[in-house]
Every structure is written in structure tokens, then in C-alpha cells.
mmCIF file of C-alpha atoms in Angstrom:
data_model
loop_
_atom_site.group_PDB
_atom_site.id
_atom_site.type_symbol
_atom_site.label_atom_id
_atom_site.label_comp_id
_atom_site.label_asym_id
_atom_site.label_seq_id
_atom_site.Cartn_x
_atom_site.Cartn_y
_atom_site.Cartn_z
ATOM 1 C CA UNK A 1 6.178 21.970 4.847
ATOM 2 C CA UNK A 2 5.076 19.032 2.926
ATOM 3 C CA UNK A 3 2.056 20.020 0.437
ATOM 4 C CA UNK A 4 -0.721 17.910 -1.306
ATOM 5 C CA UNK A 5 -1.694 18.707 -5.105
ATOM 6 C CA UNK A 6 -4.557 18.059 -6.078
ATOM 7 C CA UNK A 7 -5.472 17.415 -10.001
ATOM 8 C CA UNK A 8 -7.783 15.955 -12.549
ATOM 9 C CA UNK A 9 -4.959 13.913 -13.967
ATOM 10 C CA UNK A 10 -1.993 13.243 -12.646
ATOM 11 C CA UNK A 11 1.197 12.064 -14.727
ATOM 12 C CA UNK A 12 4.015 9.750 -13.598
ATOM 13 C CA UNK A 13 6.936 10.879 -15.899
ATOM 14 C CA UNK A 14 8.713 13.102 -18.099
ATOM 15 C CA UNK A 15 9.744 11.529 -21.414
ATOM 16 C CA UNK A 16 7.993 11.770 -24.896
ATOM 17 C CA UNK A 17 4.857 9.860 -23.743
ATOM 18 C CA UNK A 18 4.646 11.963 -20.583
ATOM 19 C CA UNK A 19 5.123 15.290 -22.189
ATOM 20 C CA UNK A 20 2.796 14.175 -25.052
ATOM 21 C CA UNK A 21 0.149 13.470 -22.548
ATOM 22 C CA UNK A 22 0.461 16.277 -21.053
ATOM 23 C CA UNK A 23 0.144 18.604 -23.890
ATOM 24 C CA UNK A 24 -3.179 16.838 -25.197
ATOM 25 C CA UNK A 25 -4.269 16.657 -21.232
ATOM 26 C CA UNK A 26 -3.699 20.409 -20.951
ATOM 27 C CA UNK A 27 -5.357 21.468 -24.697
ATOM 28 C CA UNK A 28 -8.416 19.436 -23.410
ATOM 29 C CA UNK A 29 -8.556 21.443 -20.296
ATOM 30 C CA UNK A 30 -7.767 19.345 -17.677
ATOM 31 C CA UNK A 31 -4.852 20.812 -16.320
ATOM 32 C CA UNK A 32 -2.507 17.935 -16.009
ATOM 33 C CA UNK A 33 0.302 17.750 -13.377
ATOM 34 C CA UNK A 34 2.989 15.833 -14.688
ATOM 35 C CA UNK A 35 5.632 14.347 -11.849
ATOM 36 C CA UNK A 36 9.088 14.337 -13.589
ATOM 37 C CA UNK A 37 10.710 11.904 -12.195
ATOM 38 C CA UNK A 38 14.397 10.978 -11.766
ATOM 39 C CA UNK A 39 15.276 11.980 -15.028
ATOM 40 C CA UNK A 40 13.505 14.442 -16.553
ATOM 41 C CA UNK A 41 13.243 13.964 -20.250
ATOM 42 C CA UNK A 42 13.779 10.890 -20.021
ATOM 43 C CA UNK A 43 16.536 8.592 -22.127
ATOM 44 C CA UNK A 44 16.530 11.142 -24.987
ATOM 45 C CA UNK A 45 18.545 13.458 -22.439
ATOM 46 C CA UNK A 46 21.292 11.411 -22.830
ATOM 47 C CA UNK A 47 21.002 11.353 -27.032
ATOM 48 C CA UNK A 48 23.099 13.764 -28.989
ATOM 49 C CA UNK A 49 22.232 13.905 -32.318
ATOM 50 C CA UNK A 50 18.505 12.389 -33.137
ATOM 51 C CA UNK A 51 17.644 12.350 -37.073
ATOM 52 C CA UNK A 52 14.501 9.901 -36.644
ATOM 53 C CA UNK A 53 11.770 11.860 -34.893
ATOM 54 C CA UNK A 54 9.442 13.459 -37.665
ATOM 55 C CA UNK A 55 9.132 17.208 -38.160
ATOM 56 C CA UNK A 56 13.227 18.005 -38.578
ATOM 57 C CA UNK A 57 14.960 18.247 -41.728
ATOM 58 C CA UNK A 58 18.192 18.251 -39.908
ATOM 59 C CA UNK A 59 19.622 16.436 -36.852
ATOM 60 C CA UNK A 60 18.512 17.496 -33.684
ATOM 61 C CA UNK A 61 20.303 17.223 -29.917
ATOM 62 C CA UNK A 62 18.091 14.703 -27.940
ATOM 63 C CA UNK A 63 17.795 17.427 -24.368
ATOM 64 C CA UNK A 64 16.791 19.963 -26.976
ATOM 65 C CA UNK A 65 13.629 18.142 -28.424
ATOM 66 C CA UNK A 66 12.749 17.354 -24.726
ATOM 67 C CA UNK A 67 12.921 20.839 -23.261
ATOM 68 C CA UNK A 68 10.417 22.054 -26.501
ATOM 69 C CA UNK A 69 8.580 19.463 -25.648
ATOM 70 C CA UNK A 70 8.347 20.376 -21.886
ATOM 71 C CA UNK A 71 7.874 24.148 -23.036
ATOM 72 C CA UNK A 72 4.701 23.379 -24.853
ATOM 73 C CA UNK A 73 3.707 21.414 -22.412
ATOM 74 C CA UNK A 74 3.789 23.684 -19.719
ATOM 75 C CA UNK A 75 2.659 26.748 -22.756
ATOM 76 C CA UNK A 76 -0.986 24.836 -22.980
ATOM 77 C CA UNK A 77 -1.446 25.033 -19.116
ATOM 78 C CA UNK A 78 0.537 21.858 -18.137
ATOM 79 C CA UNK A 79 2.021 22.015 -14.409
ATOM 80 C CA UNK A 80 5.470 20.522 -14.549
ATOM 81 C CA UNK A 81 6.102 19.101 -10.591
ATOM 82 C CA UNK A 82 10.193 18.477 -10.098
ATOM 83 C CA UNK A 83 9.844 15.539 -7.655
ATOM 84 C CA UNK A 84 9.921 11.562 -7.520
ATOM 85 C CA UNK A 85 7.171 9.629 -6.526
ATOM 86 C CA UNK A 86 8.270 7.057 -4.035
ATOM 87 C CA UNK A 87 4.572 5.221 -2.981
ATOM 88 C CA UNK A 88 1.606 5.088 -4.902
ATOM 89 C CA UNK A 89 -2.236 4.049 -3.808
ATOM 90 C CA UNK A 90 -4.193 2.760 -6.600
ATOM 91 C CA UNK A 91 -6.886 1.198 -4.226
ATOM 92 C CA UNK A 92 -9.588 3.243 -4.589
ATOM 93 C CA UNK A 93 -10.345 6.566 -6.336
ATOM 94 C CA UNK A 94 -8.617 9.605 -5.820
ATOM 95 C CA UNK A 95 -5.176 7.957 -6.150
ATOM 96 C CA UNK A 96 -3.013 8.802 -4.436
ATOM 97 C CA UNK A 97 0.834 9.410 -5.044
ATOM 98 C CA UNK A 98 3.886 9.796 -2.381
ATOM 99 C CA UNK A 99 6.853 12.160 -3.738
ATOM 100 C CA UNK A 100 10.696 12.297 -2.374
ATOM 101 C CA UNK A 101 9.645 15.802 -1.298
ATOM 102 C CA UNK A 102 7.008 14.538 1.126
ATOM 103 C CA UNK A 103 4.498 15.550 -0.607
ATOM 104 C CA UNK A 104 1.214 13.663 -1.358
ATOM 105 C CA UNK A 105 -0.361 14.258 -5.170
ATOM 106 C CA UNK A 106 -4.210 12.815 -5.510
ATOM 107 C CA UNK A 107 -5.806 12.385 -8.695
ATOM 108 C CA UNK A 108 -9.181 11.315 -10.722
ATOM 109 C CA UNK A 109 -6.917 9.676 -12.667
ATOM 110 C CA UNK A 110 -3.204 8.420 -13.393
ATOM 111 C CA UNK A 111 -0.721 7.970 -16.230
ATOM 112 C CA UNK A 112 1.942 6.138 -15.938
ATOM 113 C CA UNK A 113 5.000 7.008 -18.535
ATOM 114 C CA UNK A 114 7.959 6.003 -16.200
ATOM 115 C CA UNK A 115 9.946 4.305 -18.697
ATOM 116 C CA UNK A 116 12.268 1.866 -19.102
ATOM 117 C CA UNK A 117 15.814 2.022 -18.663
ATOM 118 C CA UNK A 118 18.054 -0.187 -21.277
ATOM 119 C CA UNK A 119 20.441 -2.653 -19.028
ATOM 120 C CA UNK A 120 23.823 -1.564 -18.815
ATOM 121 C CA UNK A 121 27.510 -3.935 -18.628
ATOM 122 C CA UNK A 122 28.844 -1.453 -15.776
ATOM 123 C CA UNK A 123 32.284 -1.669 -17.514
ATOM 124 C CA UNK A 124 34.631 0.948 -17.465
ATOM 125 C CA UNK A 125 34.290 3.735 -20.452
ATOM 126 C CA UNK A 126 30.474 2.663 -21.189
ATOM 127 C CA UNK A 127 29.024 5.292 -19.027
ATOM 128 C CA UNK A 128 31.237 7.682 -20.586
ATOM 129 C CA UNK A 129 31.461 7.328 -24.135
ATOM 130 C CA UNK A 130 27.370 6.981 -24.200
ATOM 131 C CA UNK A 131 26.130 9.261 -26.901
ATOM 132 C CA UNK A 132 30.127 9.070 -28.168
ATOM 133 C CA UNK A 133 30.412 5.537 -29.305
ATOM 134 C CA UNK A 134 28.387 3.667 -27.020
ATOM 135 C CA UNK A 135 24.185 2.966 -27.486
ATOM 136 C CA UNK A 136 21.664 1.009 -26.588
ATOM 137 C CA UNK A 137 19.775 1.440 -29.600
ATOM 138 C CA UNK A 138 20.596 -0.003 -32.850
ATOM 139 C CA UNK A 139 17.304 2.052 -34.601
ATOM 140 C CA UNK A 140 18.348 5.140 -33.147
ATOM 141 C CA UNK A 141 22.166 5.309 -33.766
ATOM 142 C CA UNK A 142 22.767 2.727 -36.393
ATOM 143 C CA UNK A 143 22.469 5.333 -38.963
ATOM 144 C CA UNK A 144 25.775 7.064 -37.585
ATOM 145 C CA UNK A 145 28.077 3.453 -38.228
ATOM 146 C CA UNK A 146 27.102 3.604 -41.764
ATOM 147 C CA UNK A 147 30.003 1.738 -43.739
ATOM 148 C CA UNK A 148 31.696 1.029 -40.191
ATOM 149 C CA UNK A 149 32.891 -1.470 -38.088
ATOM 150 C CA UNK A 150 30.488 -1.656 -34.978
ATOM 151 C CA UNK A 151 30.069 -4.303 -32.189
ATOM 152 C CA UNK A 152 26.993 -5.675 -30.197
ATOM 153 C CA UNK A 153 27.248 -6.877 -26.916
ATOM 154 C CA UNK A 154 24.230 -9.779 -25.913
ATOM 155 C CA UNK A 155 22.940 -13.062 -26.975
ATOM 156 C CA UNK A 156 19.232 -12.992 -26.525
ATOM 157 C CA UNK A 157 16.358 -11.764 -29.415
ATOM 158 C CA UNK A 158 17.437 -7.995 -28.954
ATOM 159 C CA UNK A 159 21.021 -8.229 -29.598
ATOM 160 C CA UNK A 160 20.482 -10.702 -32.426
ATOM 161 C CA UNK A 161 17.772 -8.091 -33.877
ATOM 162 C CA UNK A 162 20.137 -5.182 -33.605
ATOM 163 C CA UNK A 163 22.798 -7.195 -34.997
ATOM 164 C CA UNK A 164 20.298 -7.701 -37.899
ATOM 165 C CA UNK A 165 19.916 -4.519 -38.337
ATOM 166 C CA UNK A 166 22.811 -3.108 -38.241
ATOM 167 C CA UNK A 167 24.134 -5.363 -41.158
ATOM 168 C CA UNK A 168 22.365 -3.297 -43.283
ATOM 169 C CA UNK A 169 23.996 -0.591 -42.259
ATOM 170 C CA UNK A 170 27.794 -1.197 -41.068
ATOM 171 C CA UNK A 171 30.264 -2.552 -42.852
ATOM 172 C CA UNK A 172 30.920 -5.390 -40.482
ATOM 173 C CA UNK A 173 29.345 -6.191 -36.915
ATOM 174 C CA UNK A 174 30.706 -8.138 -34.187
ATOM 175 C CA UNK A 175 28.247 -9.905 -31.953
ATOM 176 C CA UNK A 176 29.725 -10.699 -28.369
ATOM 177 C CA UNK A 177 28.263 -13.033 -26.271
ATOM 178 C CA UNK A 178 29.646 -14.855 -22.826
ATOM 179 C CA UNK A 179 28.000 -18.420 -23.170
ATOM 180 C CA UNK A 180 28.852 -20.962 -26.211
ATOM 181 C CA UNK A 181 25.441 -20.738 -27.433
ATOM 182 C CA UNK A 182 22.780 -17.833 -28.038
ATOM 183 C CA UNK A 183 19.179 -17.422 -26.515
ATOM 184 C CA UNK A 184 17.656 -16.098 -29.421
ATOM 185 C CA UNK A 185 14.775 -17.646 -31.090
ATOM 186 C CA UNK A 186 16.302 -20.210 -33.954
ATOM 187 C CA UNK A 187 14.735 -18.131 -36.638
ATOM 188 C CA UNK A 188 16.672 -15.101 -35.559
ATOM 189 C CA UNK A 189 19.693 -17.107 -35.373
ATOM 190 C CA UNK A 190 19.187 -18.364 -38.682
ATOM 191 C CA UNK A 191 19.082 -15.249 -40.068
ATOM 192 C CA UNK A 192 22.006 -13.886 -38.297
ATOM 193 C CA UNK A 193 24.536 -16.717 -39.533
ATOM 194 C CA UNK A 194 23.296 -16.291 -43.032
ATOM 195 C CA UNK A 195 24.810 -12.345 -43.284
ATOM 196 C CA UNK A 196 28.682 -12.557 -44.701
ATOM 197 C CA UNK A 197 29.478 -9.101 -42.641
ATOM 198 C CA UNK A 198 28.852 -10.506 -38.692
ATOM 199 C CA UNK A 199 30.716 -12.454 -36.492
ATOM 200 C CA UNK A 200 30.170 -14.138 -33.733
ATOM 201 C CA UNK A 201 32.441 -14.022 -30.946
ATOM 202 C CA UNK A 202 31.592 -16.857 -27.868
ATOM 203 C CA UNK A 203 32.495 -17.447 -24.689
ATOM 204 C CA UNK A 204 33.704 -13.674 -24.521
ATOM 205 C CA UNK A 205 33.339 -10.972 -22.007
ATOM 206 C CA UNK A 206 33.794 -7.347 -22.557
ATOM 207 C CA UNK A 207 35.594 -5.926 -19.875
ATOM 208 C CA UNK A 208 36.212 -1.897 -21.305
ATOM 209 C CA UNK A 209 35.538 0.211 -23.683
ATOM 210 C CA UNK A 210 38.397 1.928 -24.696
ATOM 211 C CA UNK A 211 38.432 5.765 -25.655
ATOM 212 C CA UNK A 212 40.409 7.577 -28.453
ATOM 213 C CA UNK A 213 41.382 10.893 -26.628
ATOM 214 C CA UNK A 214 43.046 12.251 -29.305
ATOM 215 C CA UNK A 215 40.333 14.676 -30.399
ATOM 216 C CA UNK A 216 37.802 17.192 -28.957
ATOM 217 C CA UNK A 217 36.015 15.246 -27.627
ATOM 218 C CA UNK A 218 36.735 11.518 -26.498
ATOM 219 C CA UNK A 219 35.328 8.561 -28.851
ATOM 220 C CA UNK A 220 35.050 4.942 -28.355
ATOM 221 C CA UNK A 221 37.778 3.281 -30.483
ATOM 222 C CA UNK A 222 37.920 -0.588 -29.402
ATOM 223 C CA UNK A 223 36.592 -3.401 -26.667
ATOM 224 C CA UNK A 224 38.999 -5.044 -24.262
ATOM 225 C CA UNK A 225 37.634 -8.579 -24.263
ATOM 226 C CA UNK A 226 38.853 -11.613 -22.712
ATOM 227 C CA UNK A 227 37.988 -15.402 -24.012
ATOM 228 C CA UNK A 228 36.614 -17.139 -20.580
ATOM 229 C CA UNK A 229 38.149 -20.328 -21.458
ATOM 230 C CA UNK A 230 41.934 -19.675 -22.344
ATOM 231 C CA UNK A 231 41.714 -16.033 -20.236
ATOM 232 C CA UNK A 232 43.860 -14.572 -22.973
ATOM 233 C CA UNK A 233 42.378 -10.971 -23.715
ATOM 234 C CA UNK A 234 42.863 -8.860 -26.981
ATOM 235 C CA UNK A 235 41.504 -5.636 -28.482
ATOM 236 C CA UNK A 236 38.569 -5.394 -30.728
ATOM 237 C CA UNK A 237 38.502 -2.129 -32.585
ATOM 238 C CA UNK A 238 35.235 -0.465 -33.577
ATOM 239 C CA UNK A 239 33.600 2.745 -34.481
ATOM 240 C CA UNK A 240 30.643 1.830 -32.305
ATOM 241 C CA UNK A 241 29.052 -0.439 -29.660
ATOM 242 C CA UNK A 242 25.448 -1.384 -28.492
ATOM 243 C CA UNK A 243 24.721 -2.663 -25.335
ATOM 244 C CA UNK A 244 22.274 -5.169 -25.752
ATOM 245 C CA UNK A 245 21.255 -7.222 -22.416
ATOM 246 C CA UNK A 246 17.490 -5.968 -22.613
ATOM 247 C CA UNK A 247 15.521 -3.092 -20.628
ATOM 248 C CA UNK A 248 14.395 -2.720 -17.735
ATOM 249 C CA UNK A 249 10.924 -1.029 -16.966
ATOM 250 C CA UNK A 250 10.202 1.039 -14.110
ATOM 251 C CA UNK A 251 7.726 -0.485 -12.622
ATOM 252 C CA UNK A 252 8.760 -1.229 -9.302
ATOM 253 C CA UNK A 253 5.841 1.154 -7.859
ATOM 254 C CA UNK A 254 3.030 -0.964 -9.078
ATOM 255 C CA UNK A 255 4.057 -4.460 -8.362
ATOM 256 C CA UNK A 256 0.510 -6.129 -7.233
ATOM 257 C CA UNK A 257 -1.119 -2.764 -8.006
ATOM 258 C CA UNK A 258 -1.085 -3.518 -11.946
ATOM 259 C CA UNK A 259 -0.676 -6.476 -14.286
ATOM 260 C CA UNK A 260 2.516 -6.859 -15.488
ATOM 261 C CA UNK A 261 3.959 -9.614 -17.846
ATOM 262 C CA UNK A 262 7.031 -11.673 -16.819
ATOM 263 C CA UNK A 263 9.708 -8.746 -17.477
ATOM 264 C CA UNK A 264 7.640 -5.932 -15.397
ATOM 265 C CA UNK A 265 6.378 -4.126 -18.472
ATOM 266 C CA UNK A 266 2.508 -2.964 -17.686
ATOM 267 C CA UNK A 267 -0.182 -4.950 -19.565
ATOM 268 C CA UNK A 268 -2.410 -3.176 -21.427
ATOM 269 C CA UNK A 269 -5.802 -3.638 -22.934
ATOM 270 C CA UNK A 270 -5.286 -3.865 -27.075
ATOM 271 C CA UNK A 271 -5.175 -1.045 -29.063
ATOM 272 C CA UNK A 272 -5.330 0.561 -25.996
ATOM 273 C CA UNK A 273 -3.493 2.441 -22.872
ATOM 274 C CA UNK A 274 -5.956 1.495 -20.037
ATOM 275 C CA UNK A 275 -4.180 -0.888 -17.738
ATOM 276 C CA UNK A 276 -5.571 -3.659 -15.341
ATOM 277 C CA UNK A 277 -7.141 -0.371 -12.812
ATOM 278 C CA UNK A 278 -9.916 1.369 -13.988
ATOM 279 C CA UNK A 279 -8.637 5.133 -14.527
ATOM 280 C CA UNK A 280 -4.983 4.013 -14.781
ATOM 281 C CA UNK A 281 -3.707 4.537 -18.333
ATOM 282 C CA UNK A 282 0.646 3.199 -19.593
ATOM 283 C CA UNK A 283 1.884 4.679 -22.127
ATOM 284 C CA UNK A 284 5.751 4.824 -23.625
ATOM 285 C CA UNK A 285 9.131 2.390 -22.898
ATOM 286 C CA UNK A 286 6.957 1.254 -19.523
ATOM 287 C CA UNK A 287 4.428 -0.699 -21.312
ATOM 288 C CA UNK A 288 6.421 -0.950 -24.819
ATOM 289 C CA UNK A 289 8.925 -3.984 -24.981
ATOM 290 C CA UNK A 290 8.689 -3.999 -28.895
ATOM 291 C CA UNK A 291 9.260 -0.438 -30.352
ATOM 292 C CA UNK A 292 10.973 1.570 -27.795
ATOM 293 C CA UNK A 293 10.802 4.703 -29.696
ATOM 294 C CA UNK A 294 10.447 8.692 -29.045
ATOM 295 C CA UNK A 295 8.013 8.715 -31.970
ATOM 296 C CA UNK A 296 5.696 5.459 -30.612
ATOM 297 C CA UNK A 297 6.056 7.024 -27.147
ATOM 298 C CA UNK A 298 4.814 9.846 -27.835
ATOM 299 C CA UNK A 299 1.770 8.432 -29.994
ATOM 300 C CA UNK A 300 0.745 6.332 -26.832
ATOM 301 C CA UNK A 301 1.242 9.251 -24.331
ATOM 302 C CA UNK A 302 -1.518 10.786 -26.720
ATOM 303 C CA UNK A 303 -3.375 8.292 -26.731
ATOM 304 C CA UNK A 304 -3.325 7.775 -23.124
ATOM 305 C CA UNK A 305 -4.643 11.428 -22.819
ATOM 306 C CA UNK A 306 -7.388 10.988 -24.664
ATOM 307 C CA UNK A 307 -8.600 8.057 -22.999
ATOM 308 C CA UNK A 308 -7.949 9.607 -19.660
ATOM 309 C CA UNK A 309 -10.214 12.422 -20.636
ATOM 310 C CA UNK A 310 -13.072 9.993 -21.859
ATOM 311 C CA UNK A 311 -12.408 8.384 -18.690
ATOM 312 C CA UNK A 312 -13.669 11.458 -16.685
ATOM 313 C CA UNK A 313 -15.938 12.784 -18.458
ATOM 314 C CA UNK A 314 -18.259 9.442 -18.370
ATOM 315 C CA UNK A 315 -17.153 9.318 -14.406
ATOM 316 C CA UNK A 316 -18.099 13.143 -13.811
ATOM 317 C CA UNK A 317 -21.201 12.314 -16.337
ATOM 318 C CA UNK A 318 -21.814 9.337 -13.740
ATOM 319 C CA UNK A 319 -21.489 11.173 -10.461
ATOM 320 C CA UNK A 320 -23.641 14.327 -11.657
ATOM 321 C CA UNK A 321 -26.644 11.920 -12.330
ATOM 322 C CA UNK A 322 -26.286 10.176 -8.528
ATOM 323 C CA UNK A 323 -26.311 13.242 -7.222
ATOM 324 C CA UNK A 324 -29.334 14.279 -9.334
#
């Protein structure tokens, strides 16, 4: 039968900025209830090695660093719910929250750490070699293509700032991009053409990411691609490829609920997590087109807690001196 949970605090999410909340939630005794979500653990589940979040002298596997985190979440009092929320009522106070399950979650107060997913080709091999070749995320893998040849799929600011980036890093980068022209911002552009190790390859299409097979485990090895003009396609060998066609937050719940800006990512107040609603707080990749980072993640999903605890304690302060 379909149940209704009841908590101070309810939170939307499992990632770094939902687990992070969670834990600082729990320590202040409000007994959180964190709502995992589709994907528990969010993109870091489908990281191997990560060398970039502080604390670990050595690598670390990405679904390792998310079930400690869930462990001390749940080790500080944190109630870890496996459901997704499919509705959500932000009209008045309690809100209230719809799961898959069919049941109905009402809290004081709400934070949202649903995420954002990066934008994928749909091609064949990407899905496969992710984690083995294949990334969305220039800061988080780049360090791995060190003195390599590496490719970037996209033409708008984020695959000219990844291309950037990894310039420093690779030994030569391909930039792929369908039109005759990029989107970036001329600056960006500027900078881009000015590095001797990238190319830029137009009016291209990447149609699959080929896998070398010959080892344990399979590794991306090279990009079919095919010029949209003449048709003629060719091979493009690389170590390693980033996806970059931008991100996608999930937001979809809160659409005239919540400000958003023109790409869906929740508005927040400066230096802050509170969002457009009174007692609803954003933190991580959902509110975060910038950074996109475990470590900034999980900084906001503490300081989300924090102000969610603030939050109730001047409400409960408010609600003990009407009834007084």
C-alpha cells in the first residue's frame, strides 16, 4: 500500500550535493529524507578513476566515493528513500512530493539536487566506451590524455573551453563540429585558433566511436566521421573523446514552480541556495551551469543544508510565538 513520509527536510537527489546535504541535515538533527532518484549517486557512478576530489592521495573509483558518501549519510541519521519523484507541490507549505512508488513525501522544506545530465551524440560505441575513452568532462578526465591525441565533439562555449583546456594537456586535440562556423563567443574562438596543437574539423559528423578489443577491457581507439558536403567518411584515431553538446538539467518537475534561466538550470539568490520559493533551496549540476564539479556540488549541497536549517528554525521560532 502506498505510504506518506513525513520529514523536516526533504531531499530531491542522490549525488554529491544531495548526500552532502544530507549529512550536514542529519548532524544538525533534522533527520533528512533524501529521495534518490533515477540514478543514485548520480554521474560519478558512471566515473572510474576520479583523482580531483580532495582528501585522496591516490585515484579513487567514482561508485566508490558515492556509496561512502551515502554510508555517512545514512551513519549521522540520514533516511535514504529508493524511489523517483514524479509530481511535486510547491504551492503552499508542507510540500508535497509524488514518488514512482505511489507514495506521497511532505516536507517543511525541500532541496533540490537533481542534477544535470551532460547531452549525449547517441552514436554507436559512446554509451559503451564511457569511462573507457569516452567523457563529458574535459576537467575531470583530461588528466588521463596527458601527451595524447584526444578529440572534442561540439561547437558552442563548452566544447571550445574543453578544447582549451585540454591543449594544455594532450598532445594534439581535434575539435569536430557539423556547421562551417562555431557558436562560441569570438574571444573563445580567438583563443582556440591561436594554440599550434588543435584542429578544427567543419562540416563533420561523428557517426561511431570505434573500440580497440584487443585488450581486457575494450578502449576507444578512433571516430568514424563523415564530411557532410562530399559524404566521403574516414577514421580519426584518438586516445580519447569528449562529448561536448552542453547539459541538460533536471528540472522538468518545477517548470512554473521555480525560476529558471533560458537552459532550465534553477535561479538562485547570490551567494546563495534559496531559490525563487521560500523554503526551497538548489544546490549541485541543477543550478550549476559553470563548474559542474563533485567538489562545488558538494560545497552547495552544504550550503543548502545550512540554510534549510536557518530556514526552520526562524519558521518554528515564528509559529511558537503565534501560538503563544
Amino acid at each position: 500500500m502506498p505510504e506518506t513520509h513525513r520529514t523536516r527536510l526533504l531531499i530531491l537527489g542522490a549525488g554529491p550535493a544531495g548526500y552532502t546535504a544530507a549529512i550536514y541535515a542529519a548532524r544538525a538533527g533534522l533527520e533528512p529524507l533524501v529521495v534518490a532518484g533515477m540514478q543514485p549517486g548520480g554521474q560519478l557512478t558512471i566515473t572510474t578513476e576520479v583523482e580531483n576530489f580532495p582528501g585522496f592521495a591516490q585515484p579513487i573509483q567514482g561508485p566508490w566515493l558515492m556509496e561512502q558518501m551515502r554510508e555517512q549519510a545514512e551513519h549521522v541519521g540520514a533516511r535514504i528513500q529508493y524511489d523517483l519523484i514524479t509530481a511535486v507541490d510547491l504551492g503552499q507549505r508542507p510540500f508535497r512530493a509524488t514518488g514512482d512508488s505511489g507514495d506521497t513525501y511532505v516536507a517543511d522544506a525541500l532541496v533540490i539536487a537533481t542534477g544535470a545530465q551532460a547531452k549525449w551524440l547517441g552514436i554507436p560505441g559512446e554509451k559503451e566506451l564511457s569511462g573507457f575513452g569516452v567523457s563529458a568532462c574535459a576537467t575531470c578526465d583530461g588528466f588521463f590524455y596527458r601527451g595524447k591525441d584526444v578529440a572534442v565533439i561540439g561547437g558552442g562555449n563548452s566544447a571550445v573551453e574543453e578544447a582549451l583546456y585540454l591543449a594544455n594537456l594532450a598532445r594534439h586535440v581535434t575539435l569536430i563540429h557539423r556547421r562551417d562556423s562555431l557558436r562560441a563567443e569570438r574571444i573563445l574562438q580567438k583563443r582556440l585558433f591561436a594554440k599550434p596543437n588543435v584542429t578544427v574539423l567543419w562540416d563533420t559528423v561523428t557517426e561511431e566511436v570505434l573500440a580497440e578489443t584487443g585488450g581486457r577491457t575494450p578502449v576507444a581507439r578512433a571516430l568514424l566521421l563523415r564530411d557532410r558536403k562530399t559524404g566521403e567518411a574516414r577514421e580519426l584515431p584518438v586516445d580519447g573523446v569528449f562529448v561536448a553538446i552542453g547539459h541538460a538539467p533536471a528540472t522538468g518537475l518545477f517548470h512554473g514552480q521555480l525560476d529558471m534561466d533560458a537552459e532550465g538550470y534553477l535561479v538562485t539568490a547570490p551567494d546563495s541556495t534559496r531559490t525563487s520559493r521560500e523554503g526551497v533551496f538548489a544546490a549541485g549540476d541543477v543550478q550549476d551551469r559553470t563548474y559542474r564539479q563533485a567538489v562545488t556540488a558538494a560545497g552547495t549541497g552544504c550550503m543548502a543544508a545550512l540554510e534549510a536549517e536557518k530556514f526552520l528554525a526562524l519558521s518554528e521560532d515564528e509559529q511558537a510565538a503565534e501560538a503563544a
